[in-house]
mmCIF file with all atom_site columns, C-alpha atoms in Angstrom:
data_model
loop_
_atom_site.group_PDB
_atom_site.id
_atom_site.type_symbol
_atom_site.label_atom_id
_atom_site.label_alt_id
_atom_site.label_comp_id
_atom_site.label_asym_id
_atom_site.label_entity_id
_atom_site.label_seq_id
_atom_site.pdbx_PDB_ins_code
_atom_site.Cartn_x
_atom_site.Cartn_y
_atom_site.Cartn_z
_atom_site.occupancy
_atom_site.B_iso_or_equiv
_atom_site.pdbx_formal_charge
_atom_site.auth_seq_id
_atom_site.auth_comp_id
_atom_site.auth_asym_id
_atom_site.auth_atom_id
_atom_site.pdbx_PDB_model_num
ATOM 1   C CA . MET A 1 1   ? 106.511 34.609  34.188  1.00 0.00 ? 267 MET A CA 1
ATOM 2   C CA . LEU A 1 2   ? 108.732 37.668  34.140  1.00 0.00 ? 268 LEU A CA 1
ATOM 3   C CA . SER A 1 3   ? 112.320 37.122  33.047  1.00 0.00 ? 269 SER A CA 1
ATOM 4   C CA . ARG A 1 4   ? 115.340 37.979  35.204  1.00 0.00 ? 270 ARG A CA 1
ATOM 5   C CA . LYS A 1 5   ? 116.050 40.895  32.857  1.00 0.00 ? 271 LYS A CA 1
ATOM 6   C CA . ALA A 1 6   ? 113.042 42.601  34.254  1.00 0.00 ? 272 ALA A CA 1
ATOM 7   C CA . PHE A 1 7   ? 114.743 42.678  37.686  1.00 0.00 ? 273 PHE A CA 1
ATOM 8   C CA . GLY A 1 8   ? 118.163 43.604  36.338  1.00 0.00 ? 274 GLY A CA 1
ATOM 9   C CA . THR A 1 9   ? 120.034 46.743  37.431  1.00 0.00 ? 275 THR A CA 1
ATOM 10  C CA . THR A 1 10  ? 120.759 47.927  33.936  1.00 0.00 ? 276 THR A CA 1
ATOM 11  C CA . ARG A 1 11  ? 118.543 50.998  33.207  1.00 0.00 ? 277 ARG A CA 1
ATOM 12  C CA . PRO A 1 12  ? 118.723 53.861  30.851  1.00 0.00 ? 278 PRO A CA 1
ATOM 13  C CA . ALA A 1 13  ? 120.686 56.871  32.157  1.00 0.00 ? 279 ALA A CA 1
ATOM 14  C CA . ALA A 1 14  ? 117.660 59.180  32.109  1.00 0.00 ? 280 ALA A CA 1
ATOM 15  C CA . ALA A 1 15  ? 115.579 56.701  34.064  1.00 0.00 ? 281 ALA A CA 1
ATOM 16  C CA . ALA A 1 16  ? 118.354 56.240  36.636  1.00 0.00 ? 282 ALA A CA 1
ATOM 17  C CA . ALA A 1 17  ? 118.785 59.999  36.994  1.00 0.00 ? 283 ALA A CA 1
ATOM 18  C CA . GLY A 1 18  ? 115.044 60.411  37.362  1.00 0.00 ? 284 GLY A CA 1
ATOM 19  C CA . SER A 1 19  ? 114.977 57.717  40.009  1.00 0.00 ? 285 SER A CA 1
ATOM 20  C CA . ARG A 1 20  ? 117.812 59.385  41.947  1.00 0.00 ? 286 ARG A CA 1
ATOM 21  C CA . ALA A 1 21  ? 116.019 62.718  41.705  1.00 0.00 ? 287 ALA A CA 1
ATOM 22  C CA . SER A 1 22  ? 112.838 61.083  42.960  1.00 0.00 ? 288 SER A CA 1
ATOM 23  C CA . ARG A 1 23  ? 114.695 59.527  45.875  1.00 0.00 ? 289 ARG A CA 1
ATOM 24  C CA . VAL A 1 24  ? 116.281 62.902  46.707  1.00 0.00 ? 290 VAL A CA 1
ATOM 25  C CA . ARG A 1 25  ? 112.885 64.622  46.610  1.00 0.00 ? 291 ARG A CA 1
ATOM 26  C CA . ILE A 1 26  ? 111.337 61.903  48.761  1.00 0.00 ? 292 ILE A CA 1
ATOM 27  C CA . CYS A 1 27  ? 114.217 62.110  51.221  1.00 0.00 ? 293 CYS A CA 1
ATOM 28  C CA . CYS A 1 28  ? 114.037 65.908  51.370  1.00 0.00 ? 294 CYS A CA 1
ATOM 29  C CA . ARG A 1 29  ? 110.296 65.785  51.893  1.00 0.00 ? 295 ARG A CA 1
ATOM 30  C CA . ALA A 1 30  ? 110.711 63.257  54.682  1.00 0.00 ? 296 ALA A CA 1
ATOM 31  C CA . GLN A 1 31  ? 113.444 65.355  56.313  1.00 0.00 ? 297 GLN A CA 1
ATOM 32  C CA . ALA A 1 32  ? 111.325 68.499  56.018  1.00 0.00 ? 298 ALA A CA 1
ATOM 33  C CA . GLN A 1 33  ? 108.323 66.745  57.531  1.00 0.00 ? 299 GLN A CA 1
ATOM 34  C CA . GLN A 1 34  ? 110.489 65.494  60.369  1.00 0.00 ? 300 GLN A CA 1
ATOM 35  C CA . GLU A 1 35  ? 111.876 68.972  61.020  1.00 0.00 ? 301 GLU A CA 1
ATOM 36  C CA . CYS A 1 36  ? 108.417 70.538  60.814  1.00 0.00 ? 302 CYS A CA 1
ATOM 37  C CA . GLY A 1 37  ? 107.039 67.908  63.129  1.00 0.00 ? 303 GLY A CA 1
ATOM 38  C CA . SER A 1 38  ? 109.770 68.526  65.686  1.00 0.00 ? 304 SER A CA 1
ATOM 39  C CA . SER A 1 39  ? 109.535 72.337  65.549  1.00 0.00 ? 305 SER A CA 1
ATOM 40  C CA . PRO A 1 40  ? 106.215 72.601  67.407  1.00 0.00 ? 306 PRO A CA 1
ATOM 41  C CA . ARG A 1 41  ? 107.547 70.212  70.030  1.00 0.00 ? 307 ARG A CA 1
ATOM 42  C CA . ARG A 1 42  ? 110.650 72.364  70.481  1.00 0.00 ? 308 ARG A CA 1
ATOM 43  C CA . GLN A 1 43  ? 108.495 75.482  70.694  1.00 0.00 ? 309 GLN A CA 1
ATOM 44  C CA . LEU A 1 44  ? 106.215 73.825  73.241  1.00 0.00 ? 310 LEU A CA 1
ATOM 45  C CA . LEU A 1 45  ? 109.195 72.802  75.351  1.00 0.00 ? 311 LEU A CA 1
ATOM 46  C CA . GLN A 1 46  ? 110.652 76.310  75.146  1.00 0.00 ? 312 GLN A CA 1
ATOM 47  C CA . GLN A 1 47  ? 107.321 77.869  76.075  1.00 0.00 ? 313 GLN A CA 1
ATOM 48  C CA . SER A 1 48  ? 106.893 75.449  78.975  1.00 0.00 ? 314 SER A CA 1
ATOM 49  C CA . ALA A 1 49  ? 110.372 76.269  80.228  1.00 0.00 ? 315 ALA A CA 1
ATOM 50  C CA . ALA A 1 50  ? 109.699 79.998  79.954  1.00 0.00 ? 316 ALA A CA 1
ATOM 51  C CA . LEU A 1 51  ? 106.385 79.614  81.768  1.00 0.00 ? 317 LEU A CA 1
ATOM 52  C CA . ALA A 1 52  ? 108.002 77.610  84.544  1.00 0.00 ? 318 ALA A CA 1
ATOM 53  C CA . ALA A 1 53  ? 110.681 80.283  84.928  1.00 0.00 ? 319 ALA A CA 1
ATOM 54  C CA . ALA A 1 54  ? 108.064 83.034  85.071  1.00 0.00 ? 320 ALA A CA 1
ATOM 55  C CA . VAL A 1 55  ? 106.064 81.132  87.695  1.00 0.00 ? 321 VAL A CA 1
ATOM 56  C CA . ALA A 1 56  ? 109.201 80.650  89.764  1.00 0.00 ? 322 ALA A CA 1
ATOM 57  C CA . ILE A 1 57  ? 110.023 84.352  89.567  1.00 0.00 ? 323 ILE A CA 1
ATOM 58  C CA . LEU A 1 58  ? 106.493 85.349  90.520  1.00 0.00 ? 324 LEU A CA 1
ATOM 59  C CA . ALA A 1 59  ? 106.404 82.850  93.345  1.00 0.00 ? 325 ALA A CA 1
ATOM 60  C CA . GLY A 1 60  ? 109.688 84.156  94.683  1.00 0.00 ? 326 GLY A CA 1
ATOM 61  C CA . SER A 1 61  ? 108.585 87.794  94.512  1.00 0.00 ? 327 SER A CA 1
ATOM 62  C CA . GLN A 1 62  ? 105.013 87.236  95.707  1.00 0.00 ? 328 GLN A CA 1
ATOM 63  C CA . PRO A 1 63  ? 105.646 88.309  99.317  1.00 0.00 ? 329 PRO A CA 1
ATOM 64  C CA . ALA A 1 64  ? 107.302 91.519  98.142  1.00 0.00 ? 330 ALA A CA 1
ATOM 65  C CA . VAL A 1 65  ? 104.525 92.239  95.665  1.00 0.00 ? 331 VAL A CA 1
ATOM 66  C CA . LEU A 1 66  ? 101.888 91.545  98.290  1.00 0.00 ? 332 LEU A CA 1
ATOM 67  C CA . ALA A 1 67  ? 103.625 93.775  100.797 1.00 0.00 ? 333 ALA A CA 1
ATOM 68  C CA . ALA A 1 68  ? 103.895 96.561  98.231  1.00 0.00 ? 334 ALA A CA 1
ATOM 69  C CA . SER A 1 69  ? 100.213 96.284  97.389  1.00 0.00 ? 335 SER A CA 1
ATOM 70  C CA . LEU A 1 70  ? 99.312  96.426  101.080 1.00 0.00 ? 336 LEU A CA 1
ATOM 71  C CA . GLN A 1 71  ? 101.459 99.516  101.528 1.00 0.00 ? 337 GLN A CA 1
ATOM 72  C CA . VAL A 1 72  ? 99.761  101.220 98.587  1.00 0.00 ? 338 VAL A CA 1
ATOM 73  C CA . GLU A 1 73  ? 96.326  100.302 99.949  1.00 0.00 ? 339 GLU A CA 1
ATOM 74  C CA . GLU A 1 74  ? 97.341  101.526 103.417 1.00 0.00 ? 340 GLU A CA 1
ATOM 75  C CA . SER A 1 75  ? 98.445  104.897 102.024 1.00 0.00 ? 341 SER A CA 1
ATOM 76  C CA . LYS A 1 76  ? 95.024  105.402 100.412 1.00 0.00 ? 342 LYS A CA 1
ATOM 77  C CA . LEU A 1 77  ? 93.200  105.282 103.731 1.00 0.00 ? 343 LEU A CA 1
ATOM 78  C CA . LEU A 1 78  ? 92.400  108.066 106.148 1.00 0.00 ? 344 LEU A CA 1
ATOM 79  C CA . CYS A 1 79  ? 91.432  105.522 108.810 1.00 0.00 ? 345 CYS A CA 1
ATOM 80  C CA . ASN A 1 80  ? 93.339  102.242 108.721 1.00 0.00 ? 346 ASN A CA 1
ATOM 81  C CA . ALA A 1 81  ? 92.402  98.889  110.251 1.00 0.00 ? 347 ALA A CA 1
ATOM 82  C CA . GLU A 1 82  ? 93.564  99.883  113.735 1.00 0.00 ? 348 GLU A CA 1
ATOM 83  C CA . CYS A 1 83  ? 91.620  103.131 113.516 1.00 0.00 ? 349 CYS A CA 1
ATOM 84  C CA . THR A 1 84  ? 88.515  101.271 112.330 1.00 0.00 ? 350 THR A CA 1
ATOM 85  C CA . ALA A 1 85  ? 88.814  98.818  115.239 1.00 0.00 ? 351 ALA A CA 1
ATOM 86  C CA . LYS A 1 86  ? 88.836  101.710 117.705 1.00 0.00 ? 352 LYS A CA 1
ATOM 87  C CA . LEU A 1 87  ? 85.735  103.192 116.082 1.00 0.00 ? 353 LEU A CA 1
ATOM 88  C CA . GLU A 1 88  ? 83.753  100.052 116.926 1.00 0.00 ? 354 GLU A CA 1
ATOM 89  C CA . SER A 1 89  ? 83.637  101.144 120.547 1.00 0.00 ? 355 SER A CA 1
ATOM 90  C CA . THR A 1 90  ? 82.704  104.735 119.654 1.00 0.00 ? 356 THR A CA 1
ATOM 91  C CA . GLU A 1 91  ? 79.044  105.680 119.715 1.00 0.00 ? 357 GLU A CA 1
ATOM 92  C CA . ALA A 1 92  ? 77.774  107.229 116.488 1.00 0.00 ? 358 ALA A CA 1
ATOM 93  C CA . VAL A 1 93  ? 76.044  110.600 116.445 1.00 0.00 ? 359 VAL A CA 1
ATOM 94  C CA . SER A 1 94  ? 72.689  110.363 114.647 1.00 0.00 ? 360 SER A CA 1
ATOM 95  C CA . LEU A 1 95  ? 71.159  113.349 112.837 1.00 0.00 ? 361 LEU A CA 1
ATOM 96  C CA . PRO A 1 96  ? 67.448  113.796 111.963 1.00 0.00 ? 362 PRO A CA 1
ATOM 97  C CA . SER A 1 97  ? 68.218  113.244 108.260 1.00 0.00 ? 363 SER A CA 1
ATOM 98  C CA . GLY A 1 98  ? 69.422  109.711 108.970 1.00 0.00 ? 364 GLY A CA 1
ATOM 99  C CA . LEU A 1 99  ? 73.105  110.621 108.622 1.00 0.00 ? 365 LEU A CA 1
ATOM 100 C CA . LYS A 1 100 ? 75.393  109.150 111.267 1.00 0.00 ? 366 LYS A CA 1
ATOM 101 C CA . PHE A 1 101 ? 79.004  109.976 112.011 1.00 0.00 ? 367 PHE A CA 1
ATOM 102 C CA . LYS A 1 102 ? 81.895  109.182 114.340 1.00 0.00 ? 368 LYS A CA 1
ATOM 103 C CA . ASP A 1 103 ? 84.615  111.746 114.942 1.00 0.00 ? 369 ASP A CA 1
ATOM 104 C CA . ILE A 1 104 ? 88.126  110.312 114.772 1.00 0.00 ? 370 ILE A CA 1
ATOM 105 C CA . ILE A 1 105 ? 89.773  113.715 115.299 1.00 0.00 ? 371 ILE A CA 1
ATOM 106 C CA . THR A 1 106 ? 87.577  116.602 116.409 1.00 0.00 ? 372 THR A CA 1
ATOM 107 C CA . GLY A 1 107 ? 89.599  119.485 114.953 1.00 0.00 ? 373 GLY A CA 1
ATOM 108 C CA . THR A 1 108 ? 89.678  123.071 116.213 1.00 0.00 ? 374 THR A CA 1
ATOM 109 C CA . GLY A 1 109 ? 88.119  126.378 115.255 1.00 0.00 ? 375 GLY A CA 1
ATOM 110 C CA . PRO A 1 110 ? 84.744  127.251 113.743 1.00 0.00 ? 376 PRO A CA 1
ATOM 111 C CA . SER A 1 111 ? 82.747  125.036 111.396 1.00 0.00 ? 377 SER A CA 1
ATOM 112 C CA . PRO A 1 112 ? 82.367  126.280 107.795 1.00 0.00 ? 378 PRO A CA 1
ATOM 113 C CA . PRO A 1 113 ? 79.391  128.612 107.178 1.00 0.00 ? 379 PRO A CA 1
ATOM 114 C CA . VAL A 1 114 ? 77.038  127.698 104.337 1.00 0.00 ? 380 VAL A CA 1
ATOM 115 C CA . GLY A 1 115 ? 78.484  128.816 101.006 1.00 0.00 ? 381 GLY A CA 1
ATOM 116 C CA . PHE A 1 116 ? 82.125  128.766 102.145 1.00 0.00 ? 382 PHE A CA 1
ATOM 117 C CA . GLN A 1 117 ? 84.708  126.715 100.337 1.00 0.00 ? 383 GLN A CA 1
ATOM 118 C CA . VAL A 1 118 ? 86.607  124.067 102.242 1.00 0.00 ? 384 VAL A CA 1
ATOM 119 C CA . VAL A 1 119 ? 89.613  121.960 101.323 1.00 0.00 ? 385 VAL A CA 1
ATOM 120 C CA . ALA A 1 120 ? 89.158  118.317 102.267 1.00 0.00 ? 386 ALA A CA 1
ATOM 121 C CA . ASN A 1 121 ? 90.373  114.801 101.632 1.00 0.00 ? 387 ASN A CA 1
ATOM 122 C CA . TYR A 1 122 ? 87.901  111.971 101.369 1.00 0.00 ? 388 TYR A CA 1
ATOM 123 C CA . VAL A 1 123 ? 87.832  108.215 100.961 1.00 0.00 ? 389 VAL A CA 1
ATOM 124 C CA . ALA A 1 124 ? 84.520  106.812 99.693  1.00 0.00 ? 390 ALA A CA 1
ATOM 125 C CA . MET A 1 125 ? 83.702  103.211 100.583 1.00 0.00 ? 391 MET A CA 1
ATOM 126 C CA . THR A 1 126 ? 80.956  100.628 100.357 1.00 0.00 ? 392 THR A CA 1
ATOM 127 C CA . PRO A 1 127 ? 79.351  99.454  103.630 1.00 0.00 ? 393 PRO A CA 1
ATOM 128 C CA . THR A 1 128 ? 81.968  96.676  103.710 1.00 0.00 ? 394 THR A CA 1
ATOM 129 C CA . LEU A 1 129 ? 84.671  99.386  103.613 1.00 0.00 ? 395 LEU A CA 1
ATOM 130 C CA . ARG A 1 130 ? 85.807  98.654  100.069 1.00 0.00 ? 396 ARG A CA 1
ATOM 131 C CA . VAL A 1 131 ? 87.182  101.856 98.540  1.00 0.00 ? 397 VAL A CA 1
ATOM 132 C CA . PHE A 1 132 ? 85.541  103.018 95.317  1.00 0.00 ? 398 PHE A CA 1
ATOM 133 C CA . GLU A 1 133 ? 86.825  106.598 95.116  1.00 0.00 ? 399 GLU A CA 1
ATOM 134 C CA . SER A 1 134 ? 89.441  108.655 96.923  1.00 0.00 ? 400 SER A CA 1
ATOM 135 C CA . SER A 1 135 ? 90.957  112.116 96.675  1.00 0.00 ? 401 SER A CA 1
ATOM 136 C CA . LEU A 1 136 ? 94.185  110.509 97.881  1.00 0.00 ? 402 LEU A CA 1
ATOM 137 C CA . ASP A 1 137 ? 94.318  108.494 94.655  1.00 0.00 ? 403 ASP A CA 1
ATOM 138 C CA . LYS A 1 138 ? 94.080  111.731 92.688  1.00 0.00 ? 404 LYS A CA 1
ATOM 139 C CA . GLY A 1 139 ? 97.024  113.214 94.555  1.00 0.00 ? 405 GLY A CA 1
ATOM 140 C CA . LYS A 1 140 ? 95.331  116.376 95.807  1.00 0.00 ? 406 LYS A CA 1
ATOM 141 C CA . PRO A 1 141 ? 92.546  117.406 98.187  1.00 0.00 ? 407 PRO A CA 1
ATOM 142 C CA . TYR A 1 142 ? 89.106  118.428 97.007  1.00 0.00 ? 408 TYR A CA 1
ATOM 143 C CA . ASP A 1 143 ? 87.724  121.987 96.998  1.00 0.00 ? 409 ASP A CA 1
ATOM 144 C CA . ILE A 1 144 ? 84.086  121.943 98.070  1.00 0.00 ? 410 ILE A CA 1
ATOM 145 C CA . ARG A 1 145 ? 81.578  124.753 98.528  1.00 0.00 ? 411 ARG A CA 1
ATOM 146 C CA . VAL A 1 146 ? 79.500  123.449 101.402 1.00 0.00 ? 412 VAL A CA 1
ATOM 147 C CA . GLY A 1 147 ? 75.763  123.859 101.536 1.00 0.00 ? 413 GLY A CA 1
ATOM 148 C CA . ALA A 1 148 ? 75.556  124.720 97.843  1.00 0.00 ? 414 ALA A CA 1
ATOM 149 C CA . GLY A 1 149 ? 74.380  121.347 96.537  1.00 0.00 ? 415 GLY A CA 1
ATOM 150 C CA . GLN A 1 150 ? 77.660  120.699 94.703  1.00 0.00 ? 416 GLN A CA 1
ATOM 151 C CA . ILE A 1 151 ? 78.181  117.313 96.348  1.00 0.00 ? 417 ILE A CA 1
ATOM 152 C CA . MET A 1 152 ? 76.008  114.496 97.663  1.00 0.00 ? 418 MET A CA 1
ATOM 153 C CA . ARG A 1 153 ? 73.686  115.515 100.452 1.00 0.00 ? 419 ARG A CA 1
ATOM 154 C CA . GLY A 1 154 ? 75.177  113.240 103.099 1.00 0.00 ? 420 GLY A CA 1
ATOM 155 C CA . LEU A 1 155 ? 78.720  114.468 102.528 1.00 0.00 ? 421 LEU A CA 1
ATOM 156 C CA . ASP A 1 156 ? 77.550  118.078 102.425 1.00 0.00 ? 422 ASP A CA 1
ATOM 157 C CA . GLU A 1 157 ? 75.694  117.769 105.718 1.00 0.00 ? 423 GLU A CA 1
ATOM 158 C CA . GLY A 1 158 ? 78.593  115.961 107.357 1.00 0.00 ? 424 GLY A CA 1
ATOM 159 C CA . LEU A 1 159 ? 81.102  118.660 106.426 1.00 0.00 ? 425 LEU A CA 1
ATOM 160 C CA . LEU A 1 160 ? 78.965  121.524 107.752 1.00 0.00 ? 426 LEU A CA 1
ATOM 161 C CA . THR A 1 161 ? 79.547  120.534 111.368 1.00 0.00 ? 427 THR A CA 1
ATOM 162 C CA . MET A 1 162 ? 83.244  119.664 111.090 1.00 0.00 ? 428 MET A CA 1
ATOM 163 C CA . LYS A 1 163 ? 86.165  121.802 112.239 1.00 0.00 ? 429 LYS A CA 1
ATOM 164 C CA . PRO A 1 164 ? 89.525  122.379 110.494 1.00 0.00 ? 430 PRO A CA 1
ATOM 165 C CA . GLY A 1 165 ? 91.921  119.530 111.174 1.00 0.00 ? 431 GLY A CA 1
ATOM 166 C CA . GLY A 1 166 ? 89.055  117.182 111.936 1.00 0.00 ? 432 GLY A CA 1
ATOM 167 C CA . LEU A 1 167 ? 88.681  113.638 110.660 1.00 0.00 ? 433 LEU A CA 1
ATOM 168 C CA . ARG A 1 168 ? 85.251  112.014 110.583 1.00 0.00 ? 434 ARG A CA 1
ATOM 169 C CA . ARG A 1 169 ? 83.634  108.806 109.381 1.00 0.00 ? 435 ARG A CA 1
ATOM 170 C CA . LEU A 1 170 ? 80.234  109.390 107.819 1.00 0.00 ? 436 LEU A CA 1
ATOM 171 C CA . TYR A 1 171 ? 77.624  106.643 107.562 1.00 0.00 ? 437 TYR A CA 1
ATOM 172 C CA . ILE A 1 172 ? 75.464  107.946 104.728 1.00 0.00 ? 438 ILE A CA 1
ATOM 173 C CA . PRO A 1 173 ? 72.056  106.336 104.084 1.00 0.00 ? 439 PRO A CA 1
ATOM 174 C CA . GLY A 1 174 ? 71.001  105.557 100.539 1.00 0.00 ? 440 GLY A CA 1
ATOM 175 C CA . ASP A 1 175 ? 68.635  108.509 100.154 1.00 0.00 ? 441 ASP A CA 1
ATOM 176 C CA . LEU A 1 176 ? 71.510  110.901 100.956 1.00 0.00 ? 442 LEU A CA 1
ATOM 177 C CA . ALA A 1 177 ? 74.051  109.118 98.751  1.00 0.00 ? 443 ALA A CA 1
ATOM 178 C CA . PHE A 1 178 ? 73.996  108.293 95.016  1.00 0.00 ? 444 PHE A CA 1
ATOM 179 C CA . PRO A 1 179 ? 70.396  108.096 93.711  1.00 0.00 ? 445 PRO A CA 1
ATOM 180 C CA . LYS A 1 180 ? 71.560  106.657 90.375  1.00 0.00 ? 446 LYS A CA 1
ATOM 181 C CA . GLY A 1 181 ? 74.442  104.637 91.753  1.00 0.00 ? 447 GLY A CA 1
ATOM 182 C CA . LEU A 1 182 ? 77.886  104.339 90.216  1.00 0.00 ? 448 LEU A CA 1
ATOM 183 C CA . LYS A 1 183 ? 79.012  101.924 87.516  1.00 0.00 ? 449 LYS A CA 1
ATOM 184 C CA . ALA A 1 184 ? 81.932  99.613  88.132  1.00 0.00 ? 450 ALA A CA 1
ATOM 185 C CA . ALA A 1 185 ? 85.316  100.652 86.761  1.00 0.00 ? 451 ALA A CA 1
ATOM 186 C CA . PRO A 1 186 ? 88.775  99.026  86.731  1.00 0.00 ? 452 PRO A CA 1
ATOM 187 C CA . GLY A 1 187 ? 89.672  98.528  90.369  1.00 0.00 ? 453 GLY A CA 1
ATOM 188 C CA . ARG A 1 188 ? 86.419  100.067 91.541  1.00 0.00 ? 454 ARG A CA 1
ATOM 189 C CA . PRO A 1 189 ? 83.278  98.202  92.613  1.00 0.00 ? 455 PRO A CA 1
ATOM 190 C CA . ALA A 1 190 ? 79.829  99.239  91.472  1.00 0.00 ? 456 ALA A CA 1
ATOM 191 C CA . VAL A 1 191 ? 77.598  101.172 93.854  1.00 0.00 ? 457 VAL A CA 1
ATOM 192 C CA . PRO A 1 192 ? 73.914  100.253 93.449  1.00 0.00 ? 458 PRO A CA 1
ATOM 193 C CA . PRO A 1 193 ? 71.375  103.096 93.234  1.00 0.00 ? 459 PRO A CA 1
ATOM 194 C CA . ALA A 1 194 ? 70.387  104.534 96.619  1.00 0.00 ? 460 ALA A CA 1
ATOM 195 C CA . SER A 1 195 ? 72.878  102.267 98.377  1.00 0.00 ? 461 SER A CA 1
ATOM 196 C CA . PRO A 1 196 ? 74.315  103.349 101.751 1.00 0.00 ? 462 PRO A CA 1
ATOM 197 C CA . VAL A 1 197 ? 77.969  104.368 101.664 1.00 0.00 ? 463 VAL A CA 1
ATOM 198 C CA . VAL A 1 198 ? 80.708  105.224 104.134 1.00 0.00 ? 464 VAL A CA 1
ATOM 199 C CA . PHE A 1 199 ? 82.927  108.300 103.773 1.00 0.00 ? 465 PHE A CA 1
ATOM 200 C CA . ASP A 1 200 ? 86.058  109.128 105.720 1.00 0.00 ? 466 ASP A CA 1
ATOM 201 C CA . VAL A 1 201 ? 86.484  112.924 105.483 1.00 0.00 ? 467 VAL A CA 1
ATOM 202 C CA . GLN A 1 202 ? 89.403  115.073 106.584 1.00 0.00 ? 468 GLN A CA 1
ATOM 203 C CA . LEU A 1 203 ? 88.685  118.812 106.695 1.00 0.00 ? 469 LEU A CA 1
ATOM 204 C CA . LEU A 1 204 ? 92.063  120.432 106.082 1.00 0.00 ? 470 LEU A CA 1
ATOM 205 C CA . TYR A 1 205 ? 91.205  124.125 106.187 1.00 0.00 ? 471 TYR A CA 1
ATOM 206 C CA . ILE A 1 206 ? 88.661  126.787 105.247 1.00 0.00 ? 472 ILE A CA 1
ATOM 207 C CA . PRO A 1 207 ? 90.478  129.321 103.032 1.00 0.00 ? 473 PRO A CA 1
ATOM 208 C CA . GLY A 1 208 ? 87.976  132.177 103.222 1.00 0.00 ? 474 GLY A CA 1
ATOM 209 C CA . LEU A 1 209 ? 87.468  131.897 106.963 1.00 0.00 ? 475 LEU A CA 1
ATOM 210 C CA . GLU A 1 210 ? 91.189  131.837 107.660 1.00 0.00 ? 476 GLU A CA 1
ATOM 211 C CA . ALA A 1 211 ? 91.641  134.940 105.518 1.00 0.00 ? 477 ALA A CA 1
ATOM 212 C CA . ASP A 1 212 ? 89.059  136.781 107.625 1.00 0.00 ? 478 ASP A CA 1
ATOM 213 C CA . GLU A 1 213 ? 90.890  135.850 110.793 1.00 0.00 ? 479 GLU A CA 1
#
């Protein structure tokens, strides 16, 4: 049996100091572990609060953002939803090549002769009227030499019978469109090879012809 001296409080100074140092180290380690354990929780709470605030801000501004996006989309169109609705009751003109078109505005003056340059705006769309390219997005109209094979056949043929100031919707069959298709890009859908497309075209003026007049 161990004597009471073994449980006494009298210890050498070095041993007591070592024990105190051990207790301090143990206490510091415990405090550090507690602080480290609470830090991720604090960070998680802060992140959750920040996320909740961001969601609230977005939710509050959603109508404004949606309206702005609709305005931007509206400005990229040559024929908006109301215009498209009116076209439903308009009979399309069919050409022997398979190209069809509906005139929204007829325009005035002569049509461009083959080889003349024209200045035009265009909005290219899929058959479901989803825009995949537009001169309006680029901020300037397009210079085209008609009848010279510089552009797709359907667009070329459609422009040749337009008049300055005219606005026309072209229904271009696949064999007059993009034989190789177009790859998808940010904000732009893919166009499969030989897929039919729809073009809204606005013939602004014919520089050479106006100069002659």
